[in-house]
Amino acid sequence: MRTRAPVVLSLLLSLLPGCKRDRDADDLGAAPPPPAPSAKPGLCAEGGGTPGDPTSAAFFPRVVGDYCVDPHGETRAYGEGAKGTLDDVCIQQLDGECEVYKSYGLRRVVTLRYADGKGSPGAVAVTLSRFAAKEGAYGFFTKRVVADGDPADVTLKEIPGGTSAALGSGIAYVYRGEYLAELSYTNETESPDQMRASGKQILPGIAQGIGDKLPGDISLPPSVLDLPKDHRLPMGTSYLMSDVLGIASLGGAALGYYKDGDRRYRVLVLSRSDDASATDVLETLKKVDHASTLKEQPFPALAFENQHDDAAPRTEWIAGRAGKKVFLVGDDELSLTGKSRDEEKKLKLSKDDKIALVRGLVTGH
């Protein structure tokens, strides 16, 4: 949530060398909209404005409740089939996060604004990004929701819309197919608490309206569907684009976060194009710390340890392959950070428990 004064202060701080403002999942997204022009009652009486980008115009409902596409607002498009380039959007819209967007396969961006037809200065800025594949769009959605933190601490709530949608304080995210929509509510006449309350009322409808109109099926990426549902934390799913577990060349994977009683663990699903590529994943894992083949298993399997940097706790993993998929079950490093060895034992699955989980994933039982 931001009022005008914090936005100005944030801009001034960003111009000072060495200044950086940390943000959590409830405060992530593209840049907020510029101040709305003087709003007048009846702004939406004629059905709202028409989005100015022909490629994406059909994705935006013109009127949702009291809000409509701002008839006086500007639609900006960047990337494939647009006048603006991705370099332009990096400078004008993405709030210093351009390289992060690109790392997920960003291809196109459209921005516009919804305005309040009742005449208040309330506005909802929408940034719609299209990625090269649904894995990239879903990966960026989960990065927004989890924000590199612990899903057990996530404050965003699931709401209807598209394939997946989440609502925070003055922000909302909607994922479907190759698309991610980021919504941000502002109102310069409201206090922060009032904006939070208003956002909870206004954003879900617009998010669902956009999610219903976005193209593509509403299925999740296949490897995400392979993650077990039992004991998975709410919002406890991510998609990693590359270098899983900090291991170079391992590629992308679906990641699930789990809690069974006091014990925390993670499950990774790496789906490859064929059996040979999945076998290569196991060959790569054989080269990491303390890796050993589990010969007693009726499927290709191994155990290994992982510590992606000196500050992180050491975690223990079991991996097994079934055709072109590799399943990994391991410790949750977030729950182990700062714990003694005795405390770690209470929070970890045993090796036998991990093997049993991998066996069930490999065999489908």
C-alpha positions in Angstrom: 0.0 0.0 0.0 1.3 3.4 -0.9 0.0 7.0 -0.5 1.5 9.7 -2.6 4.0 10.9 0.0 5.6 7.4 0.4 5.8 7.1 -3.4 7.7 10.4 -3.6 9.9 9.4 -0.7 10.7 6.1 -2.3 11.6 7.8 -5.6 14.0 10.2 -3.8 15.6 7.3 -1.9 16.1 5.4 -5.2 18.1 8.3 -6.5 20.6 8.1 -3.7 23.6 5.8 -4.1 23.5 2.8 -1.8 19.8 3.1 -0.9 17.6 0.1 -1.4 14.2 -0.6 0.0 13.3 -4.2 0.9 9.8 -5.3 0.0 7.7 -8.3 0.9 5.1 -10.2 -1.1 2.3 -7.8 -0.1 4.4 -4.9 -1.6 5.6 -6.4 -4.8 4.5 -5.5 -8.3 5.0 -3.1 -11.2 5.1 0.7 -10.5 1.9 2.2 -9.2 -0.2 4.4 -11.5 0.4 8.1 -11.9 -2.2 10.2 -10.1 -5.6 9.9 -11.7 -7.1 12.9 -13.4 -9.9 14.7 -11.6 -12.5 11.9 -11.4 -16.2 12.7 -12.0 -19.3 10.8 -11.2 -20.7 9.0 -14.2 -17.2 8.2 -15.6 -18.3 4.7 -16.5 -21.9 5.6 -17.7 -21.0 4.9 -21.3 -19.5 1.5 -20.7 -16.0 2.6 -19.8 -13.0 3.2 -22.0 -11.6 0.9 -24.8 -8.1 -0.5 -24.2 -5.8 1.0 -26.8 -3.8 -2.2 -27.6 -5.8 -4.3 -30.2 -3.8 -7.5 -29.3 -4.9 -7.5 -25.7 -8.1 -5.4 -25.7 -10.4 -8.4 -25.3 -8.6 -9.5 -22.1 -9.8 -6.5 -20.1 -13.5 -6.2 -19.1 -14.5 -2.6 -19.7 -16.7 -2.4 -16.6 -16.4 -4.3 -13.3 -18.7 -3.2 -10.6 -18.2 0.6 -10.0 -14.9 0.6 -11.9 -14.2 0.7 -15.6 -11.3 1.1 -18.0 -10.4 4.7 -17.6 -11.8 6.6 -20.6 -9.1 9.2 -20.1 -6.3 6.8 -19.4 -3.6 5.5 -21.7 -2.9 2.0 -22.7 0.8 1.2 -23.2 2.2 -1.9 -24.9 5.7 -3.2 -25.1 7.5 -6.1 -26.7 6.3 -8.5 -29.4 3.9 -6.7 -31.8 4.0 -3.4 -29.9 5.5 0.0 -30.6 7.4 0.0 -27.3 10.3 -2.4 -26.8 11.1 -4.4 -23.7 13.9 -2.1 -23.0 11.4 0.8 -22.9 9.2 -1.1 -20.4 12.2 -1.7 -18.3 12.8 2.1 -18.0 9.2 3.2 -17.8 7.2 0.6 -15.9 9.0 -2.3 -14.2 10.4 -0.6 -11.1 14.0 -1.9 -11.4 13.0 -5.5 -11.8 13.4 -5.9 -15.5 16.0 -8.6 -15.5 13.9 -10.6 -13.1 11.0 -10.5 -15.5 13.2 -11.4 -18.4 14.7 -14.4 -16.5 11.2 -15.9 -16.6 10.9 -15.5 -20.3 9.1 -12.1 -20.6 7.8 -11.4 -24.1 5.2 -8.7 -23.9 3.8 -6.1 -21.4 0.6 -4.1 -21.5 -0.4 -1.5 -18.9 -3.7 0.4 -18.3 -5.8 1.7 -15.5 -9.3 1.2 -14.1 -11.0 4.3 -12.6 -13.9 4.7 -10.1 -17.2 5.5 -11.9 -18.5 7.1 -8.7 -16.1 9.9 -8.9 -13.5 9.1 -6.3 -9.8 9.3 -7.2 -9.5 5.5 -6.6 -7.6 3.7 -9.4 -6.4 0.2 -10.2 -3.2 0.0 -12.3 -2.9 -3.2 -14.3 0.3 -4.7 -15.7 -0.3 -7.7 -17.9 2.8 -9.7 -18.8 3.0 -12.5 -21.4 5.8 -15.0 -21.0 7.3 -17.5 -23.5 5.6 -20.4 -21.7 3.1 -21.2 -19.0 6.0 -22.3 -16.7 7.5 -18.8 -16.8 4.2 -17.1 -16.1 3.4 -19.4 -13.3 6.9 -19.2 -11.9 6.7 -15.4 -11.8 3.3 -15.7 -10.2 4.7 -17.9 -7.4 7.7 -15.6 -7.0 5.3 -12.7 -6.4 3.2 -14.7 -3.9 6.0 -16.4 -1.9 8.5 -13.6 -2.5 11.5 -15.9 -1.8 10.2 -16.4 1.7 8.6 -19.1 3.7 5.1 -20.0 2.5 4.1 -20.6 6.1 4.4 -16.8 6.6 2.6 -15.7 3.4 -0.1 -13.2 4.1 -1.7 -13.2 0.6 -5.0 -15.0 0.3 -6.2 -17.2 -2.6 -9.1 -15.6 -4.6 -11.0 -16.7 -7.7 -9.5 -15.8 -11.0 -7.8 -17.4 -14.0 -5.9 -20.6 -13.0 -4.5 -19.1 -9.8 -5.0 -15.7 -8.1 -3.9 -14.1 -4.9 -4.9 -11.0 -2.9 -2.7 -8.9 -0.7 -2.8 -5.4 0.8 -3.7 -3.2 -2.2 -2.4 -5.7 -4.7 -3.6 -8.8 -6.6 -2.0 -11.3 -9.0 -3.7 -13.5 -11.6 -2.1 -16.3 -13.5 -3.5 -18.1 -16.6 -1.6 -19.8 -19.4 1.3 -17.6 -20.6 -0.1 -14.5 -18.8 0.3 -12.8 -15.4 -1.7 -9.8 -14.4 -0.6 -7.6 -11.5 -3.1 -5.2 -10.1 -2.4 -2.3 -7.7 -5.0 -0.1 -6.0 -4.4 3.5 -5.0 -6.5 6.4 -3.7 -4.7 9.6 -2.6 -7.6 10.6 -0.3 -7.6 7.4 1.8 -5.5 6.5 4.7 -3.4 3.3 4.5 -6.0 1.4 6.5 -8.8 2.7 4.3 -6.8 1.7 1.1 -6.3 -1.8 2.4 -10.0 -2.1 3.1 -11.0 -0.7 -0.3 -8.5 -2.9 -2.1 -10.0 -6.0 -0.6 -13.4 -4.9 -1.9 -12.3 -3.7 -5.4 -9.4 -5.8 -6.6 -11.0 -9.3 -6.5 -13.7 -8.4 -9.0 -11.3 -6.9 -11.5 -8.9 -9.8 -11.0 -11.5 -12.4 -11.7 -12.8 -10.4 -14.7 -9.4 -10.3 -16.3 -8.7 -13.9 -15.4 -11.8 -15.1 -17.0 -10.9 -13.3 -20.3 -7.3 -14.3 -20.6 -6.6 -16.9 -23.3 -5.3 -20.4 -22.8 -6.5 -23.3 -20.7 -6.7 -23.1 -16.9 -4.4 -26.0 -16.2 -1.2 -25.7 -14.2 2.2 -26.7 -15.7 2.4 -30.5 -15.8 5.2 -30.8 -13.3 3.2 -28.7 -10.8 0.3 -31.1 -11.1 2.7 -34.0 -10.2 3.4 -32.5 -6.8 1.6 -34.3 -4.0 -1.3 -32.4 -2.4 -1.2 -34.0 1.1 0.4 -31.8 3.7 1.2 -29.1 1.2 1.2 -25.6 2.7 -1.4 -23.1 1.4 0.3 -21.1 -1.3 3.1 -23.6 -0.9 4.1 -24.0 -4.6 6.8 -22.5 -6.8 8.2 -23.0 -10.2 12.0 -22.6 -10.5 13.3 -21.8 -14.0 16.9 -23.0 -13.6 19.7 -24.1 -11.3 17.5 -26.0 -8.9 19.1 -26.3 -5.5 21.8 -24.0 -6.7 23.1 -26.8 -9.0 24.2 -25.4 -12.4 22.7 -27.0 -15.5 20.0 -28.9 -13.5 17.3 -27.0 -15.2 13.8 -26.0 -14.0 11.4 -27.8 -11.6 8.2 -27.5 -9.7 8.7 -27.1 -6.0 6.2 -27.9 -3.2 6.5 -26.9 0.5 5.1 -29.4 3.0 4.4 -29.7 6.8 3.4 -32.9 8.5 3.0 -32.2 12.2 6.2 -30.4 13.3 8.2 -31.8 10.3 8.9 -29.7 7.3 10.1 -30.9 3.9 10.1 -30.1 0.2 9.3 -32.0 -3.0 10.8 -31.2 -6.4 9.5 -32.5 -9.7 11.8 -32.2 -12.7 10.0 -33.1 -16.0 12.2 -33.6 -19.0 11.6 -34.2 -22.7 12.6 -37.9 -22.6 14.0 -40.7 -20.5 17.6 -39.9 -21.5 17.3 -36.3 -20.3 15.9 -37.4 -17.0 18.8 -39.9 -16.6 21.1 -37.0 -17.2 19.6 -35.2 -14.2 20.5 -38.2 -12.0 24.0 -38.3 -13.4 24.3 -34.6 -12.5 23.1 -35.2 -9.0 25.7 -38.1 -8.6 28.4 -35.4 -8.7 27.1 -33.4 -5.7 28.2 -33.8 -2.0 28.0 -37.2 -0.4 25.9 -38.6 -3.3 25.4 -42.4 -3.3 23.3 -44.7 -5.4 20.4 -46.5 -3.6 20.8 -50.0 -5.2 18.1 -51.7 -3.2 15.3 -49.6 -4.8 13.4 -51.0 -7.8 13.9 -47.7 -9.7 16.9 -45.5 -10.3 17.5 -43.7 -7.1 20.2 -41.9 -5.1 20.8 -39.9 -1.9 22.8 -36.7 -1.7 23.4 -33.6 0.4 23.0 -30.0 -0.6 24.2 -26.6 0.7 23.9 -23.9 -1.9 25.9 -21.4 0.1 28.0 -21.2 3.3 25.2 -19.5 5.3 22.5 -22.1 4.5 22.0 -25.3 6.5 23.0 -28.6 4.9 20.0 -30.5 3.6 19.6 -34.2 2.8 17.7 -35.4 -0.3 16.5 -38.6 -2.0 16.0 -38.6 -5.7 14.2 -41.2 -7.9 13.4 -41.4 -11.6 10.3 -42.7 -13.4 10.6 -42.4 -17.2 11.1 -38.7 -18.1 10.4 -37.4 -14.6 12.7 -37.1 -11.6 11.2 -36.7 -8.1 13.2 -35.3 -5.1 12.2 -35.2 -1.4 14.4 -33.3 1.0 14.7 -31.1 4.0 13.2 -27.6 4.2 16.2 -25.3 4.8 14.0 -22.4 6.0 12.8 -24.3 9.0 16.3 -25.5 9.8 18.0 -22.1 9.8 19.5 -21.3 13.2 18.5 -24.6 14.7 20.7 -27.0 16.7 21.3 -30.5 15.5 18.8 -31.9 18.1 16.2 -29.3 17.0 16.9 -30.2 13.3 16.1 -33.9 14.0 12.6 -33.0 15.2 12.0 -30.9 12.0 13.3 -33.4 9.4 11.9 -36.5 7.8 14.0 -39.6 8.3 15.9 -41.0 5.4 13.4 -44.0 5.3 10.5 -41.6 5.2 12.0 -39.7 2.3 12.6 -42.9 0.4 9.0 -44.0 1.0 7.7 -40.7 -0.3 9.9 -40.9 -3.4 8.8 -44.5 -4.0 5.2 -43.4 -3.9 5.8 -40.7 -6.4 7.7 -42.9 -8.7 5.2 -45.7 -8.6 2.2 -43.6 -8.4 1.0 -45.1 -5.1 
